[in-house]
Amino acid sequence: HLPPQYNEWDDVVTDEGMAWLCVAGCAGWHLTKARSEDEAGHAVVEGAVMEVDMTYMGQYKTRGSWIRYGGAAYLGQSPGDGLPGPLLGIYLCHYDAVFRPGDDKWEHAKCAFRSTVTTGLTLKDHLCTVHWIKANGLGMAAREATGPDHPIRRLLKPHYYNTALINFKSKDMLLPPGQFAYRTFAFTKGSWVQYFADCASNWVYVPLPEKLAAKNLPSEFFDTWPLGQDSLKLWYTIESYVKEFLTPFYPNGDDDLLADDHVTEFWSSFESQFDTPWNLPPLSFDSLTTLITELIWTVTGEHELVGSIVAYLTSPIGFPAKLLEDHVESDVQSFAQGLVIIALTGLRQPPLMDDWDHVMRSDSWTASQQQSVLDAVRDFQVKLGKVADQNDDDNIQRVKNGGRKVNIVNPRILESSVSI
C-alpha cells in the first residue's frame, strides 16, 4: 500500500503548479537566489529572482535513450506572503539549452525537470544524505561511543530506532548496480557508482539555520516562506528540548562536558565514520546541542521533506524516474517501478509525538536528574503540539492570502526515526 498523503499536489504540470512545486513542494529544498550566467556557467533566464538548481546531475551518463538528468528552474519576483513568482524558464543539461513557456519542448522540459527533482531528492538527499550519512552517523555514534544509560544515548534512542536494520537492507536492495533502484533510474553502471561516491565525498555538515541562510533568498520572501519558516520553528523547538534535557547532567557547561569521555568519543566518532569527515567545530555545550538538534531534525522533519514524495508519483505525468526525449510522461515500467519504491516507504516508525517516558528512565541518574529529564521530555511534547497548532493556523491564513497549505514538517505527521 502507499503511505498516507498529508500534502495534496493535484497539479504539478501547469506553469503555476511547477512554480508552487519550487516554493512549497519538495523542490523547495533546493530553492536559492538566482545566479548570473557567469556564476552558473550556462545560459539562464532573464529576470529570474530565484532558482532551483540541480545542474550537478548533468555530468552523469544515462543508459540507452534516456535523457540525461540535470537542470534548473527559474522563478520571477514573488508577489509577497511567501507566494511563488512566475515560472520563467527551465535550463536542461541534456540539451544545454533554456526553454521558456510557449516553446515547442516546454511541456517536455517541465517533465524532464520534475524527473531530475525526484531522482536527486530520492537518491542524494533522502537515501545517501539522510539515511546513509546522517541517520547512520547518529546511530553509530550513540551506540558505539556512549553507554546505555548515558544521557546522550537516552536522548537519541527514539531517533535511531530500526535505523541500522533499514539502512543495512537498503544497501543490498538499492545500492548495487543491477538491483531495483538502479533499474528504476537511468544512470549507467559507471555513473551510478560515481554518483553515490560523489554524493558522499562532497557532503558537508551544515545545520539547518545556516543552510537556509546560505540560500540568500530575498528577505521579504524568506520571512514569509512557509517551507523555511515551518522548518525553522521545528528545528528551534528541538534545540530547546536538547538544551533542557542535557543541562542537568552538565550544570557547569563546557567544564563538565569536556570531562565526560563518552561525550568526547561521541564527538570524535563523526570524523571517522566514512571517508568524508564531518569537520565538526570544537566541542562545547552549544556545538553539541546544535549537532544533536540537527540529527533529530534530520530523521524527523528533513526525512519527511525529502522522502515523502508519494503525492508526486501517483500520476504517470508527475515525476518520472527516467524519461525519453520529447516525452511528457513516464513509460509504464518506470511508473510502476516508482510506485513500488514509494510503497515501501509506507512502513512507518513510531510517531514523534508520543509518550517516551519509558525510554527516559535510568537507575544511574540522581532523582533530580531523572525528574528534570521527564519534565523536558513531556514539555517537548507540549511544545510540539503548539508548533503543530501554529502550523494549522498558519495554513488557514496562507489559503486566505492566495497560497496553499504546507504540512510537510507538521510534528503530528512526523516519525521519530527514519523509515524505509
Short mmCIF file of C-alpha atoms in Angstrom, two decimals:
data_model
loop_
_atom_site.label_atom_id
_atom_site.label_comp_id
_atom_site.label_asym_id
_atom_site.label_seq_id
_atom_site.Cartn_x
_atom_site.Cartn_y
_atom_site.Cartn_z
CA HIS A 1 0.00 0.00 0.00
CA LEU A 2 1.04 3.60 -0.47
CA PRO A 3 1.95 5.66 2.60
CA PRO A 4 -0.51 8.30 3.82
CA GLN A 5 -0.56 11.58 1.94
CA TYR A 6 -0.60 14.71 4.10
CA ASN A 7 0.14 17.14 1.26
CA GLU A 8 -2.07 17.36 -1.80
CA TRP A 9 -0.46 18.04 -5.17
CA ASP A 10 -3.19 17.75 -7.77
CA ASP A 11 -1.26 19.96 -10.19
CA VAL A 12 2.44 19.59 -10.88
CA VAL A 13 2.12 20.02 -14.64
CA THR A 14 0.94 23.58 -15.30
CA ASP A 15 3.35 26.50 -15.07
CA GLU A 16 1.64 27.66 -11.89
CA GLY A 17 1.80 24.18 -10.38
CA MET A 18 5.50 23.97 -11.19
CA ALA A 19 6.12 27.34 -9.56
CA TRP A 20 4.39 26.12 -6.40
CA LEU A 21 6.46 22.95 -6.53
CA CYS A 22 9.63 25.06 -6.43
CA VAL A 23 8.46 27.10 -3.44
CA ALA A 24 6.19 24.91 -1.30
CA GLY A 25 6.89 21.43 -2.65
CA CYS A 26 9.81 19.05 -2.49
CA ALA A 27 11.86 21.11 -4.98
CA GLY A 28 11.87 23.92 -2.41
CA TRP A 29 14.66 22.12 -0.57
CA HIS A 30 16.96 23.38 -3.36
CA LEU A 31 15.45 26.86 -3.80
CA THR A 32 18.09 29.61 -3.80
CA LYS A 33 18.74 33.11 -5.07
CA ALA A 34 19.13 33.04 -8.86
CA ARG A 35 22.68 33.16 -10.22
CA SER A 36 24.06 35.04 -13.19
CA GLU A 37 25.28 33.28 -16.34
CA ASP A 38 28.87 33.73 -15.21
CA GLU A 39 28.10 32.16 -11.83
CA ALA A 40 26.05 29.32 -13.30
CA GLY A 41 28.32 28.52 -16.23
CA HIS A 42 25.40 28.19 -18.64
CA ALA A 43 22.52 30.20 -20.08
CA VAL A 44 19.97 31.49 -17.55
CA VAL A 45 16.59 33.17 -17.86
CA GLU A 46 16.47 36.96 -17.79
CA GLY A 47 14.58 38.45 -14.86
CA ALA A 48 14.98 35.39 -12.64
CA VAL A 49 14.98 36.17 -8.90
CA MET A 50 15.08 32.63 -7.52
CA GLU A 51 16.07 29.25 -8.91
CA VAL A 52 16.00 25.56 -8.11
CA ASP A 53 19.41 24.42 -9.28
CA MET A 54 20.12 20.72 -9.81
CA THR A 55 22.53 21.04 -12.70
CA TYR A 56 25.13 19.00 -10.80
CA MET A 57 23.33 15.90 -12.10
CA GLY A 58 24.13 16.71 -15.72
CA GLN A 59 27.62 15.22 -15.51
CA TYR A 60 26.37 11.64 -15.13
CA LYS A 61 25.75 9.49 -18.21
CA THR A 62 22.48 7.62 -18.70
CA ARG A 63 21.65 4.32 -20.35
CA GLY A 64 20.29 3.91 -23.85
CA SER A 65 17.79 6.53 -24.99
CA TRP A 66 17.05 8.02 -21.55
CA ILE A 67 17.81 11.73 -21.38
CA ARG A 68 20.49 12.99 -19.02
CA TYR A 69 19.38 14.38 -15.69
CA GLY A 70 20.22 17.90 -14.56
CA GLY A 71 18.57 21.27 -14.85
CA ALA A 72 17.48 24.49 -13.19
CA ALA A 73 14.06 26.13 -12.91
CA TYR A 74 13.80 29.93 -12.75
CA LEU A 75 11.18 32.00 -10.92
CA GLY A 76 10.40 35.69 -11.18
CA GLN A 77 9.67 38.13 -8.36
CA SER A 78 7.39 36.85 -5.59
CA PRO A 79 4.24 38.95 -5.07
CA GLY A 80 4.68 38.54 -1.31
CA ASP A 81 3.35 36.36 1.53
CA GLY A 82 5.68 33.53 0.52
CA LEU A 83 3.90 33.10 -2.81
CA PRO A 84 5.89 31.96 -5.86
CA GLY A 85 6.83 34.24 -8.68
CA PRO A 86 6.04 33.09 -12.24
CA LEU A 87 7.93 30.19 -13.77
CA LEU A 88 10.08 31.98 -16.36
CA GLY A 89 12.00 29.09 -17.85
CA ILE A 90 13.98 25.89 -17.37
CA TYR A 91 17.56 25.05 -18.31
CA LEU A 92 18.20 21.37 -19.15
CA CYS A 93 21.69 19.88 -19.18
CA HIS A 94 20.74 17.22 -21.75
CA TYR A 95 20.15 19.90 -24.39
CA ASP A 96 22.40 22.61 -22.91
CA ALA A 97 19.55 24.99 -23.58
CA VAL A 98 16.93 27.14 -21.89
CA PHE A 99 13.25 26.51 -22.55
CA ARG A 100 10.52 29.08 -21.96
CA PRO A 101 6.72 28.99 -21.82
CA GLY A 102 5.36 28.58 -25.35
CA ASP A 103 8.43 26.78 -26.73
CA ASP A 104 7.79 23.54 -28.64
CA LYS A 105 9.56 21.47 -25.99
CA TRP A 106 8.17 23.39 -22.98
CA GLU A 107 5.99 20.57 -21.63
CA HIS A 108 8.83 18.12 -22.13
CA ALA A 109 11.25 20.49 -20.36
CA LYS A 110 8.96 20.71 -17.33
CA CYS A 111 8.59 16.93 -17.20
CA ALA A 112 12.36 16.46 -17.54
CA PHE A 113 12.98 18.87 -14.70
CA ARG A 114 10.49 17.00 -12.49
CA SER A 115 12.36 13.80 -13.35
CA THR A 116 15.60 15.41 -12.20
CA VAL A 117 14.00 16.61 -8.96
CA THR A 118 12.57 13.23 -7.94
CA THR A 119 15.80 11.43 -8.83
CA GLY A 120 18.07 13.85 -6.98
CA LEU A 121 15.85 14.03 -3.91
CA THR A 122 15.41 10.28 -3.70
CA LEU A 123 18.99 9.22 -4.27
CA LYS A 124 21.16 12.06 -2.91
CA ASP A 125 19.07 13.96 -0.37
CA HIS A 126 16.97 11.11 1.01
CA LEU A 127 18.91 7.87 0.59
CA CYS A 128 22.56 8.95 0.71
CA THR A 129 22.45 12.05 2.91
CA VAL A 130 19.60 11.43 5.37
CA HIS A 131 19.83 7.65 5.65
CA TRP A 132 23.39 6.57 4.97
CA ILE A 133 25.31 9.58 6.30
CA LYS A 134 23.33 11.45 8.95
CA ALA A 135 20.91 8.86 10.39
CA ASN A 136 23.58 6.19 10.19
CA GLY A 137 26.08 8.51 11.86
CA LEU A 138 23.61 9.26 14.64
CA GLY A 139 23.06 5.58 15.41
CA MET A 140 26.72 4.61 15.19
CA ALA A 141 27.91 7.42 17.45
CA ALA A 142 25.21 6.92 20.08
CA ARG A 143 25.57 3.14 20.28
CA GLU A 144 29.34 2.85 19.90
CA ALA A 145 30.55 5.84 21.93
CA THR A 146 28.10 6.09 24.83
CA GLY A 147 26.86 3.62 27.43
CA PRO A 148 23.21 2.50 27.66
CA ASP A 149 22.39 4.95 30.47
CA HIS A 150 24.33 7.90 29.14
CA PRO A 151 22.06 10.94 28.68
CA ILE A 152 23.03 11.35 25.02
CA ARG A 153 22.23 7.69 24.36
CA ARG A 154 18.81 8.01 26.01
CA LEU A 155 18.08 11.33 24.33
CA LEU A 156 18.79 9.87 20.90
CA LYS A 157 17.34 6.37 21.40
CA PRO A 158 13.91 7.14 19.85
CA HIS A 159 15.66 8.68 16.88
CA TYR A 160 17.79 5.73 15.78
CA TYR A 161 15.10 3.10 16.28
CA ASN A 162 15.35 0.50 13.47
CA THR A 163 17.84 2.69 11.58
CA ALA A 164 20.62 0.10 11.41
CA LEU A 165 18.26 -2.58 10.07
CA ILE A 166 16.68 -0.30 7.49
CA ASN A 167 19.99 1.04 6.21
CA PHE A 168 21.56 -2.43 6.12
CA LYS A 169 18.73 -3.75 3.98
CA SER A 170 18.77 -0.71 1.71
CA LYS A 171 22.40 -1.20 0.76
CA ASP A 172 21.62 -4.63 -0.71
CA MET A 173 18.30 -3.78 -2.31
CA LEU A 174 19.03 -0.30 -3.61
CA LEU A 175 22.77 0.33 -3.98
CA PRO A 176 24.30 -2.41 -6.20
CA PRO A 177 24.21 -1.90 -9.98
CA GLY A 178 21.56 -4.16 -11.47
CA GLN A 179 19.37 -4.10 -8.40
CA PHE A 180 15.98 -2.44 -8.05
CA ALA A 181 16.94 1.22 -7.62
CA TYR A 182 19.48 1.04 -10.45
CA ARG A 183 16.80 -0.35 -12.77
CA THR A 184 14.32 2.31 -11.70
CA PHE A 185 16.61 5.22 -12.62
CA ALA A 186 18.56 5.87 -15.83
CA PHE A 187 22.24 6.01 -14.83
CA THR A 188 24.83 3.77 -16.50
CA LYS A 189 26.62 1.37 -14.16
CA GLY A 190 29.69 3.57 -14.07
CA SER A 191 27.80 6.80 -13.45
CA TRP A 192 25.60 5.10 -10.84
CA VAL A 193 28.61 4.19 -8.75
CA GLN A 194 30.25 7.57 -9.33
CA TYR A 195 27.07 9.43 -8.41
CA PHE A 196 26.93 7.91 -4.94
CA ALA A 197 30.68 8.24 -4.47
CA ASP A 198 30.41 11.95 -5.26
CA CYS A 199 27.36 12.44 -3.03
CA ALA A 200 29.32 11.03 -0.10
CA SER A 201 32.64 12.76 -0.78
CA ASN A 202 31.08 16.17 -1.45
CA TRP A 203 28.76 16.13 1.56
CA VAL A 204 29.27 18.89 4.14
CA TYR A 205 27.78 19.17 7.63
CA VAL A 206 25.68 22.34 7.72
CA PRO A 207 22.97 22.84 10.39
CA LEU A 208 19.57 23.87 9.05
CA PRO A 209 19.67 27.58 10.07
CA GLU A 210 22.98 28.03 8.26
CA LYS A 211 21.76 26.06 5.25
CA LEU A 212 18.68 28.25 4.87
CA ALA A 213 20.65 31.48 5.39
CA ALA A 214 23.11 30.42 2.68
CA LYS A 215 20.30 30.34 0.13
CA ASN A 216 20.43 34.18 0.07
CA LEU A 217 16.73 34.37 -0.71
CA PRO A 218 15.18 37.87 -0.71
CA SER A 219 14.36 38.73 2.90
CA GLU A 220 10.82 39.86 2.07
CA PHE A 221 10.21 36.36 0.63
CA PHE A 222 12.17 34.33 3.17
CA ASP A 223 10.43 35.89 6.19
CA THR A 224 7.07 34.54 4.98
CA TRP A 225 8.30 31.43 3.13
CA PRO A 226 6.24 28.54 4.61
CA LEU A 227 8.77 25.79 3.91
CA GLY A 228 11.63 27.68 5.53
CA GLN A 229 9.74 29.19 8.45
CA ASP A 230 7.95 25.93 9.36
CA SER A 231 11.26 24.06 9.28
CA LEU A 232 12.98 26.62 11.50
CA LYS A 233 10.15 26.53 14.05
CA LEU A 234 10.57 22.79 14.40
CA TRP A 235 14.38 22.99 14.48
CA TYR A 236 14.44 25.58 17.27
CA THR A 237 11.82 23.64 19.23
CA ILE A 238 14.10 20.61 19.08
CA GLU A 239 17.07 22.77 20.11
CA SER A 240 15.22 24.00 23.21
CA TYR A 241 14.42 20.40 24.13
CA VAL A 242 18.02 19.23 23.72
CA LYS A 243 19.30 22.03 25.97
CA GLU A 244 16.69 21.32 28.64
CA PHE A 245 17.46 17.58 28.54
CA LEU A 246 21.26 17.87 28.80
CA THR A 247 21.63 20.77 31.25
CA PRO A 248 21.06 18.71 34.46
CA PHE A 249 23.98 16.47 33.52
CA TYR A 250 26.36 19.34 32.72
CA PRO A 251 25.41 22.13 35.17
CA ASN A 252 28.82 23.79 34.74
CA GLY A 253 28.56 23.76 30.96
CA ASP A 254 31.72 23.15 28.99
CA ASP A 255 33.84 22.17 32.02
CA ASP A 256 31.56 19.24 32.86
CA LEU A 257 31.04 18.34 29.23
CA LEU A 258 34.71 18.16 28.28
CA ALA A 259 35.40 15.96 31.31
CA ASP A 260 32.97 13.32 30.02
CA ASP A 261 34.96 10.80 27.99
CA HIS A 262 31.79 9.41 26.41
CA VAL A 263 30.93 12.84 25.02
CA THR A 264 34.37 13.44 23.56
CA GLU A 265 34.34 9.97 21.98
CA PHE A 266 30.82 10.59 20.64
CA TRP A 267 32.02 13.87 19.11
CA SER A 268 35.19 12.50 17.55
CA SER A 269 33.45 9.44 16.09
CA PHE A 270 31.84 11.57 13.39
CA GLU A 271 35.22 12.28 11.85
CA SER A 272 35.95 8.64 11.01
CA GLN A 273 32.61 7.01 10.24
CA PHE A 274 33.33 7.02 6.50
CA ASP A 275 35.86 8.55 4.14
CA THR A 276 34.39 12.05 4.44
CA PRO A 277 34.84 13.61 7.89
CA TRP A 278 32.04 15.76 9.29
CA ASN A 279 34.55 18.52 10.18
CA LEU A 280 32.64 19.47 13.30
CA PRO A 281 33.60 22.66 15.15
CA PRO A 282 35.36 22.48 18.54
CA LEU A 283 33.31 20.62 21.13
CA SER A 284 31.29 22.77 23.53
CA PHE A 285 27.86 22.59 25.11
CA ASP A 286 26.50 24.86 22.38
CA SER A 287 28.08 22.98 19.47
CA LEU A 288 26.94 19.64 20.92
CA THR A 289 23.41 21.00 21.27
CA THR A 290 23.49 22.13 17.64
CA LEU A 291 24.73 18.76 16.38
CA ILE A 292 22.14 16.75 18.31
CA THR A 293 19.41 19.17 17.25
CA GLU A 294 20.45 18.76 13.62
CA LEU A 295 20.48 14.96 13.94
CA ILE A 296 16.98 14.83 15.42
CA TRP A 297 15.71 17.33 12.83
CA THR A 298 17.24 15.21 10.07
CA VAL A 299 15.47 11.97 10.96
CA THR A 300 12.14 13.71 11.60
CA GLY A 301 11.47 16.88 9.59
CA GLU A 302 14.14 16.63 6.90
CA HIS A 303 13.37 12.97 6.28
CA GLU A 304 9.72 13.81 5.68
CA LEU A 305 10.57 16.81 3.50
CA VAL A 306 12.88 14.98 1.08
CA GLY A 307 11.45 11.49 1.41
CA SER A 308 7.67 11.88 1.45
CA ILE A 309 7.04 12.23 -2.28
CA VAL A 310 4.10 9.86 -2.78
CA ALA A 311 1.80 12.73 -3.81
CA TYR A 312 4.06 13.42 -6.79
CA LEU A 313 4.40 9.84 -8.04
CA THR A 314 0.82 8.62 -8.28
CA SER A 315 0.35 10.02 -11.79
CA PRO A 316 2.43 8.98 -14.85
CA ILE A 317 2.67 12.67 -15.87
CA GLY A 318 4.07 13.64 -12.46
CA PHE A 319 7.67 12.77 -11.62
CA PRO A 320 9.17 10.13 -13.94
CA ALA A 321 12.21 8.33 -12.58
CA LYS A 322 13.60 8.40 -16.12
CA LEU A 323 12.40 9.99 -19.33
CA LEU A 324 12.81 9.70 -23.11
CA GLU A 325 13.44 12.62 -25.45
CA ASP A 326 10.34 14.66 -26.29
CA HIS A 327 8.16 12.62 -23.91
CA VAL A 328 5.92 14.35 -21.37
CA GLU A 329 5.07 11.38 -19.19
CA SER A 330 6.66 8.25 -17.75
CA ASP A 331 6.80 4.94 -19.57
CA VAL A 332 4.74 2.15 -17.99
CA GLN A 333 7.67 0.25 -16.48
CA SER A 334 9.31 3.30 -14.90
CA PHE A 335 5.95 4.42 -13.49
CA ALA A 336 5.40 1.01 -11.89
CA GLN A 337 8.95 0.95 -10.50
CA GLY A 338 8.45 4.35 -8.89
CA LEU A 339 5.23 3.20 -7.24
CA VAL A 340 6.95 0.13 -5.82
CA ILE A 341 9.73 2.21 -4.27
CA ILE A 342 7.30 4.70 -2.72
CA ALA A 343 5.07 1.87 -1.44
CA LEU A 344 8.00 0.59 0.62
CA THR A 345 8.04 3.90 2.49
CA GLY A 346 4.60 3.06 3.87
CA LEU A 347 6.26 1.05 6.65
CA ARG A 348 6.07 3.66 9.39
CA GLN A 349 8.18 4.17 12.52
CA PRO A 350 6.81 5.31 15.93
CA PRO A 351 5.42 8.86 15.83
CA LEU A 352 7.45 11.80 17.08
CA MET A 353 4.52 12.98 19.16
CA ASP A 354 4.09 10.13 21.62
CA ASP A 355 4.74 9.06 25.23
CA TRP A 356 8.50 8.45 25.53
CA ASP A 357 8.76 8.34 29.34
CA HIS A 358 9.62 4.63 29.36
CA VAL A 359 12.80 5.25 27.35
CA MET A 360 13.93 8.13 29.52
CA ARG A 361 14.32 6.42 32.90
CA SER A 362 17.62 5.27 34.41
CA ASP A 363 18.54 4.00 37.89
CA SER A 364 22.01 5.51 37.42
CA TRP A 365 20.68 9.08 37.38
CA THR A 366 20.00 11.11 40.50
CA ALA A 367 16.39 11.75 41.43
CA SER A 368 16.79 15.36 40.40
CA GLN A 369 18.29 14.43 37.03
CA GLN A 370 15.55 11.89 36.40
CA GLN A 371 12.78 14.35 37.15
CA SER A 372 14.41 17.03 35.02
CA VAL A 373 14.65 14.63 32.09
CA LEU A 374 10.99 13.61 32.38
CA ASP A 375 9.99 17.26 32.62
CA ALA A 376 11.98 18.03 29.46
CA VAL A 377 10.52 15.08 27.55
CA ARG A 378 6.95 15.97 28.48
CA ASP A 379 7.49 19.66 27.83
CA PHE A 380 8.84 18.78 24.39
CA GLN A 381 5.59 17.02 23.54
CA VAL A 382 3.60 20.06 24.66
CA LYS A 383 5.77 22.37 22.54
CA LEU A 384 5.45 20.07 19.51
CA GLY A 385 1.69 20.28 19.91
CA LYS A 386 1.89 24.08 19.90
CA VAL A 387 4.06 24.02 16.75
CA ALA A 388 1.51 21.74 15.09
CA ASP A 389 -1.37 24.02 16.12
CA GLN A 390 0.53 27.03 14.79
CA ASN A 391 1.09 25.21 11.51
CA ASP A 392 -2.67 24.59 11.22
CA ASP A 393 -3.44 28.26 11.97
CA ASP A 394 -0.76 29.44 9.52
CA ASN A 395 -2.23 27.25 6.79
CA ILE A 396 -5.65 28.85 7.24
CA GLN A 397 -4.09 32.27 6.75
CA ARG A 398 -1.97 31.09 3.84
CA VAL A 399 -5.03 29.92 1.96
CA LYS A 400 -6.79 33.22 2.68
CA ASN A 401 -3.78 35.04 1.21
CA GLY A 402 -3.97 33.04 -2.00
CA GLY A 403 -1.40 30.44 -1.00
CA ARG A 404 -1.66 26.77 -0.16
CA LYS A 405 -1.38 24.53 2.87
CA VAL A 406 2.11 23.33 3.78
CA ASN A 407 2.05 20.39 6.21
CA ILE A 408 5.31 18.67 5.37
CA VAL A 409 7.04 19.31 8.73
CA ASN A 410 3.96 19.41 10.95
CA PRO A 411 5.01 17.44 14.07
CA ARG A 412 1.73 15.49 14.07
CA ILE A 413 2.69 13.64 10.90
CA LEU A 414 6.37 13.07 11.66
CA GLU A 415 8.03 9.83 12.66
CA SER A 416 10.62 9.60 15.42
CA SER A 417 13.23 7.93 13.22
CA VAL A 418 13.82 7.19 9.53
CA SER A 419 11.58 4.70 7.83
CA ILE A 420 12.35 2.95 4.56
#
